[in-house]
Short mmCIF file of C-alpha atoms and ligand atoms in Angstrom, two decimals:
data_model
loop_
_atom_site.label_atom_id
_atom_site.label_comp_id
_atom_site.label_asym_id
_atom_site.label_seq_id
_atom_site.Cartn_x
_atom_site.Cartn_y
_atom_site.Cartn_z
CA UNK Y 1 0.00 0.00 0.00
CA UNK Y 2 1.79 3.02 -0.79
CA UNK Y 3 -0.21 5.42 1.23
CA UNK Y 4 -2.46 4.54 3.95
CA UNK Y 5 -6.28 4.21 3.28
CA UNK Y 6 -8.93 4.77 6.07
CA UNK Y 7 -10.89 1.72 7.81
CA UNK Y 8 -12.24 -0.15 7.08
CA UNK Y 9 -9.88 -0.42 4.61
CA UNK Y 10 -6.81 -1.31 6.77
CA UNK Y 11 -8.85 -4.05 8.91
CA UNK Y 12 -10.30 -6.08 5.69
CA UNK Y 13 -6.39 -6.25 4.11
CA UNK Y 14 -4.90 -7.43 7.39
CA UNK Y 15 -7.26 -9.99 7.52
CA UNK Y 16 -6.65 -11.64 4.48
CA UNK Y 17 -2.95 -11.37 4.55
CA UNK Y 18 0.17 -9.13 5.09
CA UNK Y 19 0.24 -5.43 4.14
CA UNK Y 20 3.20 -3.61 3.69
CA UNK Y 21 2.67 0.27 4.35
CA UNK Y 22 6.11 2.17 3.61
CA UNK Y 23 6.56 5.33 6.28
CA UNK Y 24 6.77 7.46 3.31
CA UNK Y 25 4.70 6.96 -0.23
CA UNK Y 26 7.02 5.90 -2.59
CA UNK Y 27 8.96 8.05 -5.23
CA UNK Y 28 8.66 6.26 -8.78
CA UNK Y 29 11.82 4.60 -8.37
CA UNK Y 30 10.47 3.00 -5.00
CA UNK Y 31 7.39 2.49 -6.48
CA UNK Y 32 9.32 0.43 -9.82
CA UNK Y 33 11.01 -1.51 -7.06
CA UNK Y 34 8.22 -2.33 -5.18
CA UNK Y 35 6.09 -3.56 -8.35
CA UNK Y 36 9.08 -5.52 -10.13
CA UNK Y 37 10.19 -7.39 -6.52
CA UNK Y 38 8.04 -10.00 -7.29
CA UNK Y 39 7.14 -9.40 -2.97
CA UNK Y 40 3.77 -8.19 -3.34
CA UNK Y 41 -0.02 -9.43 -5.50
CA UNK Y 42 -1.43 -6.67 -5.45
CA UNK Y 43 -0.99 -2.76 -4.87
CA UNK Y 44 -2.77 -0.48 -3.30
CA UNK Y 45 -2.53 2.85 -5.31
CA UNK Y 46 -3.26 6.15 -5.30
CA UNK Y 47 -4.00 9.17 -8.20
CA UNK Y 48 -0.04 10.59 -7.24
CA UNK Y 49 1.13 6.83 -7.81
CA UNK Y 50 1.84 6.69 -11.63
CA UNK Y 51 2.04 3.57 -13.75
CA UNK Y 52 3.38 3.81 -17.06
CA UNK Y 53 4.27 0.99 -19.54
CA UNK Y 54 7.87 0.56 -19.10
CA UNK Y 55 7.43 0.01 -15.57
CA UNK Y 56 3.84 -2.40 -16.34
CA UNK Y 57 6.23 -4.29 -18.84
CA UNK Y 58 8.28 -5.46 -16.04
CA UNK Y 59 6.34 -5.35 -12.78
CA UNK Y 60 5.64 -8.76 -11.53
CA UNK Y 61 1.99 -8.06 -10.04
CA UNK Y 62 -1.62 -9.55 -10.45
CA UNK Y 63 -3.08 -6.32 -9.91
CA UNK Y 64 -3.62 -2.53 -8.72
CA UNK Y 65 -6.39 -1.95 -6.57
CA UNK Y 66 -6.55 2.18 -7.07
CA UNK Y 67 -7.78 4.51 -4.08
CA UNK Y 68 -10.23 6.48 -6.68
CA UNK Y 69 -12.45 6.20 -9.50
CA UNK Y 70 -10.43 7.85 -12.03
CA UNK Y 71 -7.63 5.72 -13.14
CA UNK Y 72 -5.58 7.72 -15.79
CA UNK Y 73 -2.43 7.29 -13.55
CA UNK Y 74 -2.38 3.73 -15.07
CA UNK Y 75 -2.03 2.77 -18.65
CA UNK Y 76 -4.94 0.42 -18.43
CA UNK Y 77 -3.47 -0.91 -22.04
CA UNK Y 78 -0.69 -1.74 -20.96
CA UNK Y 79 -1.80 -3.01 -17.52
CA UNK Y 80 -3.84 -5.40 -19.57
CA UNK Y 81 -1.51 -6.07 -21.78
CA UNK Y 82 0.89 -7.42 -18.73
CA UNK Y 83 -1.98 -9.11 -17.54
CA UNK Y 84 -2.75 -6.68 -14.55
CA UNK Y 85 -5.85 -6.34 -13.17
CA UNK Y 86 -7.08 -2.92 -12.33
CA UNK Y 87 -9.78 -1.94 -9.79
CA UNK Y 88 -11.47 1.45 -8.81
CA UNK Y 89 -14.41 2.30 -6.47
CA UNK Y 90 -16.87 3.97 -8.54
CA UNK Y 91 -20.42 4.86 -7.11
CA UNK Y 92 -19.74 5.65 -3.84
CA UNK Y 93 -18.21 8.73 -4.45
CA UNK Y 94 -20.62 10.39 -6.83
CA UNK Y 95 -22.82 12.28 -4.16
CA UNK Y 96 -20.25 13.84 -2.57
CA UNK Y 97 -18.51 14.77 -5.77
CA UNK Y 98 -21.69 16.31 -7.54
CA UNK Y 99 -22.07 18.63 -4.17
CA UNK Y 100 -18.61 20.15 -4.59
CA UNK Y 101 -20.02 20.49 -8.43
CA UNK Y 102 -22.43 22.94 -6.84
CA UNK Y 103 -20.90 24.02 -4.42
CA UNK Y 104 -18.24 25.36 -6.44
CA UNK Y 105 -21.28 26.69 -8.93
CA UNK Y 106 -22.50 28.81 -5.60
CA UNK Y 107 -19.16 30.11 -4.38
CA UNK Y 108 -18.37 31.76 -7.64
CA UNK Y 109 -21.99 32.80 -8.11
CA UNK Y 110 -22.26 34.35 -5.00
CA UNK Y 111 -19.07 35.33 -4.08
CA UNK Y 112 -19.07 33.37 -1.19
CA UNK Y 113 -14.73 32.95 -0.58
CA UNK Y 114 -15.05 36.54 -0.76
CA UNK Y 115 -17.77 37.41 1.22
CA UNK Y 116 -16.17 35.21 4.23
CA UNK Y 117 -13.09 37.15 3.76
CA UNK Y 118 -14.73 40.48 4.04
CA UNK Y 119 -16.39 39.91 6.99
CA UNK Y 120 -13.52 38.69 8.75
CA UNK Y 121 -11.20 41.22 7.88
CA UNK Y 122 -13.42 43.55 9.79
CA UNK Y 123 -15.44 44.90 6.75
CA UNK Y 124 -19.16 44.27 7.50
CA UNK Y 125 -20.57 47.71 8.69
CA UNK Y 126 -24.19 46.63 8.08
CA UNK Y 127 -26.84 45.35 5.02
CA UNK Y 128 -26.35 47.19 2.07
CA UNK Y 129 -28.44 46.97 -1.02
CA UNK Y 130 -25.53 46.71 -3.46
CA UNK Y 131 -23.21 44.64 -0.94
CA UNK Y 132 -21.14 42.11 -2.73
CA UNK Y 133 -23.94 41.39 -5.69
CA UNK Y 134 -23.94 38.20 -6.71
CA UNK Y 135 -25.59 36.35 -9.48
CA UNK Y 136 -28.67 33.73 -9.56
CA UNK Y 137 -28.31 30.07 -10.82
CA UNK Y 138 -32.06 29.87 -10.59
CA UNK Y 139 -33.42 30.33 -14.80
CA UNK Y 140 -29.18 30.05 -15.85
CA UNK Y 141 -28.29 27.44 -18.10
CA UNK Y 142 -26.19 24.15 -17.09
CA UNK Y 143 -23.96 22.50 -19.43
CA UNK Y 144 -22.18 19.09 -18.40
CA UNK Y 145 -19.70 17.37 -20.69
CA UNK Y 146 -20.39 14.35 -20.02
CA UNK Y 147 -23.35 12.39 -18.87
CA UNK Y 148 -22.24 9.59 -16.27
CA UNK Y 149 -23.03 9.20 -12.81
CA UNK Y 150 -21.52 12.06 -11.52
CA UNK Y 151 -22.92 14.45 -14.14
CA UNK Y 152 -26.40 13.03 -13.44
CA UNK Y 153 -25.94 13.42 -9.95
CA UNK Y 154 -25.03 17.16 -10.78
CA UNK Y 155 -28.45 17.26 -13.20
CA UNK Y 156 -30.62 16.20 -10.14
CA UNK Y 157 -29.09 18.98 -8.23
CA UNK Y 158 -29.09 22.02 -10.43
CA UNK Y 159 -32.60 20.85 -11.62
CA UNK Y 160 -33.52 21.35 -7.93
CA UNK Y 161 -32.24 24.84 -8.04
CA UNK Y 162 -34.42 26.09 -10.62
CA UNK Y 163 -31.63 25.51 -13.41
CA UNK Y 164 -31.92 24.76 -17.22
CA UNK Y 165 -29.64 21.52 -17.66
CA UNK Y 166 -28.53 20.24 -21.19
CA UNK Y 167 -25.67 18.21 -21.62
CA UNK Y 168 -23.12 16.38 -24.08
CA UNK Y 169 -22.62 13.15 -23.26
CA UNK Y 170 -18.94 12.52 -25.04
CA UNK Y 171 -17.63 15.56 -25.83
CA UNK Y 172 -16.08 16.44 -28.77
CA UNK Y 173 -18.03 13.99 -29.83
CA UNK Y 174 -21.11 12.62 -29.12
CA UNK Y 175 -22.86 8.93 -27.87
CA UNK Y 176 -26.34 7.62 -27.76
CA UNK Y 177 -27.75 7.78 -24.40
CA UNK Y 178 -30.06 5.32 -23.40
CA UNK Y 179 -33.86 5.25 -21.71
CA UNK Y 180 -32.31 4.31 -18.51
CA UNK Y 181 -30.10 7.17 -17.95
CA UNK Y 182 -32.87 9.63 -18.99
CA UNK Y 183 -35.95 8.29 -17.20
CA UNK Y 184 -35.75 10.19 -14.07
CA UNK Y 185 -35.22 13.56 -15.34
CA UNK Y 186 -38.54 13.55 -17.30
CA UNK Y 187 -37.78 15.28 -20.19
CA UNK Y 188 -35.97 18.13 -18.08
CA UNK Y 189 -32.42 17.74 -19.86
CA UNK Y 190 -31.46 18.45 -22.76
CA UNK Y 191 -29.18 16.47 -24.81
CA UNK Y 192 -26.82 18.55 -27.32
CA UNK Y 193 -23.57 18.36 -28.79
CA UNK Y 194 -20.04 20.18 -27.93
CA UNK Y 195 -20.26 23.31 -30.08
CA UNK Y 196 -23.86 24.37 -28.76
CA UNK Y 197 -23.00 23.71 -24.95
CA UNK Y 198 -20.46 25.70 -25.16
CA UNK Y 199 -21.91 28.42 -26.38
CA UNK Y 200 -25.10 28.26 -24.44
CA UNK Y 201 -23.93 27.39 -21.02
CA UNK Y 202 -24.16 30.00 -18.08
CA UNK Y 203 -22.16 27.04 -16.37
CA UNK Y 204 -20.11 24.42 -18.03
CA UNK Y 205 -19.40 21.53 -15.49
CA UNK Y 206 -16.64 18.69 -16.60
CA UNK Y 207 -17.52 15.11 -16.16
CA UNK Y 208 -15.27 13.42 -17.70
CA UNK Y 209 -12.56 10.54 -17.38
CA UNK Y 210 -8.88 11.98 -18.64
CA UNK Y 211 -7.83 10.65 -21.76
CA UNK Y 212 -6.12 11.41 -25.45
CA UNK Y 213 -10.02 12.27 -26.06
CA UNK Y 214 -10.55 14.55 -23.44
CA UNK Y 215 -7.37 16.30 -22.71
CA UNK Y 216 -7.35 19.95 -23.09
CA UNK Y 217 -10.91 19.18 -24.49
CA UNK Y 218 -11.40 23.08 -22.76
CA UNK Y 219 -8.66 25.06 -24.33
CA UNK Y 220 -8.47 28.72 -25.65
CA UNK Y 221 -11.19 28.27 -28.60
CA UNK Y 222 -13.33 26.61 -26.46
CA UNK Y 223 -13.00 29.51 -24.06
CA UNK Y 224 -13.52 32.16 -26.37
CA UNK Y 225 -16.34 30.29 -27.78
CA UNK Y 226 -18.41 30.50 -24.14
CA UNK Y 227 -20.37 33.22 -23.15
CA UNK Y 228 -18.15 36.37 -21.29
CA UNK Y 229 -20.67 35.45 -18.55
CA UNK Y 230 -19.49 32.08 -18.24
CA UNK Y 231 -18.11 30.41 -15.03
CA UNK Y 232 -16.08 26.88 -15.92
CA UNK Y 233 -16.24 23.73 -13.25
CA UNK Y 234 -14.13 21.58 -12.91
CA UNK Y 235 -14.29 18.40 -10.49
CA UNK Y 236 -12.95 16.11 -12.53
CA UNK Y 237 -9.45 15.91 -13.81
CA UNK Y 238 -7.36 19.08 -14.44
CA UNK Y 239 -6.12 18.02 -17.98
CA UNK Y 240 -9.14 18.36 -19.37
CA UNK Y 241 -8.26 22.02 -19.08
CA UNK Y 242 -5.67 23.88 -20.64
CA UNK Y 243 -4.99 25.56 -17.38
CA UNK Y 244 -2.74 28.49 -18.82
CA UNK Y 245 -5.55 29.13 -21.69
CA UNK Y 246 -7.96 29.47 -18.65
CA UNK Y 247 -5.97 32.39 -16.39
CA UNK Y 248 -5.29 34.19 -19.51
CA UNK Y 249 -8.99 33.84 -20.33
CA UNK Y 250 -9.91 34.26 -16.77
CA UNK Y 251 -7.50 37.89 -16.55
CA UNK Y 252 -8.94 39.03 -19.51
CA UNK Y 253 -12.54 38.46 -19.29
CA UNK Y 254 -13.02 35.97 -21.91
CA UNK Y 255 -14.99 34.09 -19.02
CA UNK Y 256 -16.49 35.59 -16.08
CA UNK Y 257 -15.16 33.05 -13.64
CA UNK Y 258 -14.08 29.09 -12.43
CA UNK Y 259 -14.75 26.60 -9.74
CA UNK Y 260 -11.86 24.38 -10.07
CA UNK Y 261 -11.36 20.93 -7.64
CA UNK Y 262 -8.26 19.61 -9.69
CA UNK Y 263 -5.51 20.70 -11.50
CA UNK Y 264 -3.69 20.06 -14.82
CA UNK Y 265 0.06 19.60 -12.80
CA UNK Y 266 -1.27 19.05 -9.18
CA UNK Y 267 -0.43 20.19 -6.98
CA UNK Y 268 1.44 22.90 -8.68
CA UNK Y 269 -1.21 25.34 -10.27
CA UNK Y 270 -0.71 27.21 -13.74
CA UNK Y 271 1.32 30.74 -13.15
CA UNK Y 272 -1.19 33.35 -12.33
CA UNK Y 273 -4.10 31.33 -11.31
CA UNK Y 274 -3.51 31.81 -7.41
CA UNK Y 275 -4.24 35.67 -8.10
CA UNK Y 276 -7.45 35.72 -10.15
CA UNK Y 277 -10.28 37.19 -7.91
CA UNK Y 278 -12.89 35.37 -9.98
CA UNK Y 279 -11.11 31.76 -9.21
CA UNK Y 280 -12.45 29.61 -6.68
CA UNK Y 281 -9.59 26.76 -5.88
CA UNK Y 282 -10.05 23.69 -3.77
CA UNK Y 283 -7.62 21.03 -3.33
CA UNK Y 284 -9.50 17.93 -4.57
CA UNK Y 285 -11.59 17.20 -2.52
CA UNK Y 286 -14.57 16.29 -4.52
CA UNK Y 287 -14.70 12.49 -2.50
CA UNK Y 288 -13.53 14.17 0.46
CA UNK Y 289 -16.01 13.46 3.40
CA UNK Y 290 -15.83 10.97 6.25
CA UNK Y 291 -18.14 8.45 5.44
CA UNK Y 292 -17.49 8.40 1.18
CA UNK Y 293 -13.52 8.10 2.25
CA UNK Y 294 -14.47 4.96 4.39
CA UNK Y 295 -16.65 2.87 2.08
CA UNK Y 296 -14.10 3.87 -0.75
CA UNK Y 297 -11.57 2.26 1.38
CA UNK Y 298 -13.59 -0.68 1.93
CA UNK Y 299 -14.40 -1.27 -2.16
CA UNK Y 300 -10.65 -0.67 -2.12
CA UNK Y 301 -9.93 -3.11 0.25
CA UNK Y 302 -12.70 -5.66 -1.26
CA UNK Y 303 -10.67 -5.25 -4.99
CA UNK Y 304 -7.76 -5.63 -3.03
CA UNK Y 305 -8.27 -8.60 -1.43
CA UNK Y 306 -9.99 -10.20 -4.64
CA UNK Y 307 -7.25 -9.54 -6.82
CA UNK Y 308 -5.02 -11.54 -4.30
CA UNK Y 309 -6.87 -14.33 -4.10
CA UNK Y 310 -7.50 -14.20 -7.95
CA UNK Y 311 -10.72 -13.55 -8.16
CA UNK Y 312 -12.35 -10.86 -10.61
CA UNK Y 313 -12.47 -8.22 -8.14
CA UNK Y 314 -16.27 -6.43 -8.01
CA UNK Y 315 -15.04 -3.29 -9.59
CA UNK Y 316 -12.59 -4.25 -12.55
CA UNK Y 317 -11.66 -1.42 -15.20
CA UNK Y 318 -9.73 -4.17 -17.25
CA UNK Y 319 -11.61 -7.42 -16.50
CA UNK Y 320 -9.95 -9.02 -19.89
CA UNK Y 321 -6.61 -8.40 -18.05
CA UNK Y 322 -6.55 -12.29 -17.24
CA UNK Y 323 -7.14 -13.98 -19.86
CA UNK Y 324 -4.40 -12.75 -22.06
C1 GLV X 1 -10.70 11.32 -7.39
O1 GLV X 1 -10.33 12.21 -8.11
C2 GLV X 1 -11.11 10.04 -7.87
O2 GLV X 1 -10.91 9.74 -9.07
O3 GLV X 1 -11.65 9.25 -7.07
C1 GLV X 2 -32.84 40.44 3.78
O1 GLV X 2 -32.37 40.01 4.82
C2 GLV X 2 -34.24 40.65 3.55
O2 GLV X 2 -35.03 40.50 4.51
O3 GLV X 2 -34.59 40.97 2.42
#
């Protein structure tokens, strides 16, 4: 495990069989060592930990059970091709991550980051009618790009909120979505492709795995394509973003503002960023409460513990990993 997860994570592994927890993660040379050592079945990984194909060529592991549900710090190709198994913990984390969606939608909407900051540098003298004016998201336009769980779970919120929602399933391109996924909004979304979300959205939330597909999907056309009104949001994977595109857009008023949860280079940010007023930054925490961290770390645990016992774990990204 190269960086402790939370219980009942740590219980379920030591019951099946020995865990190694180094005192510090590992730096990729570590991590190389650890995975070609021929020591360990499985590893317990996290988004920092990367895997690339020279070192999935040689490691001598059945599998990586990963601490998230993005994976894009593995080449799942090449995992497969080496006959690694890879697991994530989807579901559980969708919730929490649509609330930082809005959350992140309110804060820049209503100023809140500054708002806290004024009052506690001493500056509320009293209700004014023009103090710290905000702007509604009840009647503004949503656009996600994409349309999985998360981004539903996003729909169901800004629908709740009074909000217009239309969304593009696979941006730049598009897919067919089916009954299932649509049923419970009734009609309320709107499905549409790339070119007219961006141009239409008040709000254009990411949803989106990183890959060749989607990376820098958001980058200075796209920018000066959206609305000078616009506020970007971004809980999904920083790449997506061409994060020096977005301060330059972001100083200049190309957009009016962004929510961001992740960055392209974490946790370095893009030169400039940490000064724009109209930026709200939070440190990824889009899984990031007590209860979502603990049943992650069980499904983690559960893939795990699977993997070493070779058994399809319940949440494989690469389930033909086996039978090559
Ligand atoms: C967090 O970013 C995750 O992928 O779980
Ligand atoms: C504000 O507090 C109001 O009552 O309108």
């Amino acid at each position: 495990m190269t960086t402790p997860i939370p219980e009942p994570g740590l219980a379920l592994l030591r019951a099946a069989g020995h865990v190694h927890i180094p005192d510090e993660p590992p730096n990729p040379a570590q991590l190389h060592a650890a995975c070609t050592s021929g020591e360990f079945d499985v590893i317990v990984a996290q988004l920092s930990d990367r895997f690339e194909s020279n070192l999935l060529a040689s490691a001598r592991i059945r599998g990586i059970s990963n601490y998230a549900v993005g994976f894009n710090n593995i080449e799942i190709p090449a995992a497969t091709a080496n006959s690694i198994m890879v697991a994530n913990t989807p579901d559980v984390l969708t919730d929490a991550t649509a609330d930082i969606a809005l959350a992140l939608m309110l804060a820049t909407s209503r100023r809140i980051v500054e708002a806290d900051a004024f009052v506690r540098a001493g500056h509320f003298t009293g209700w004014h009618p023009t103090l710290l004016l905000g702007r509604d998201l009840a009647g503004r336009t949503l656009g996600l790009a994409g349309f999985g769980r998360i981004a539903r779970a996003t729909a169901r919120r800004a629908l709740a909120f009074g909000m217009n929602v239309a969304f593009c399933p696979r941006p730049p391109h598009d897919r067919a979505v089916s009954e299932d996924e649509l049923t419970e909004f009734g009609g309320r979304v709107r499905h549409t492709d790339w070119d007219d979300l961006v141009v239409s959205s008040d709000y254009l939330s990411l949803h989106l795995p990183l890959n060749e597909q989607t990376h820098h999907l958001v980058d200075q056309s796209v920018l000066e394509a959206m609305q000078p009104s616009a506020i970007l949001v971004n809980t999904a994977r920083g790449a997506i973003v061409d994060e020096a595109a977005l301060v330059e857009a972001l100083r200049s008023g190309v957009i009016a503002a962004a929510g961001l949860d992740v960055y392209e280079d974490e946790p370095l940010l893009a030169s400039g960023l940490i000064e724009l007023p109209n930026a709200v930054l939070l440190p990824h925490i889009g899984s990031a409460t007590t209860s979502v961290r603990s049943r992650m770390a069980e499904l983690c645990a559960t893939n795990a513990v699977a993997m070493a016992q070779s058994r399809l774990p319940p949440h494989a990204v690469n389930p033909d990993a086996w039978q090559r």
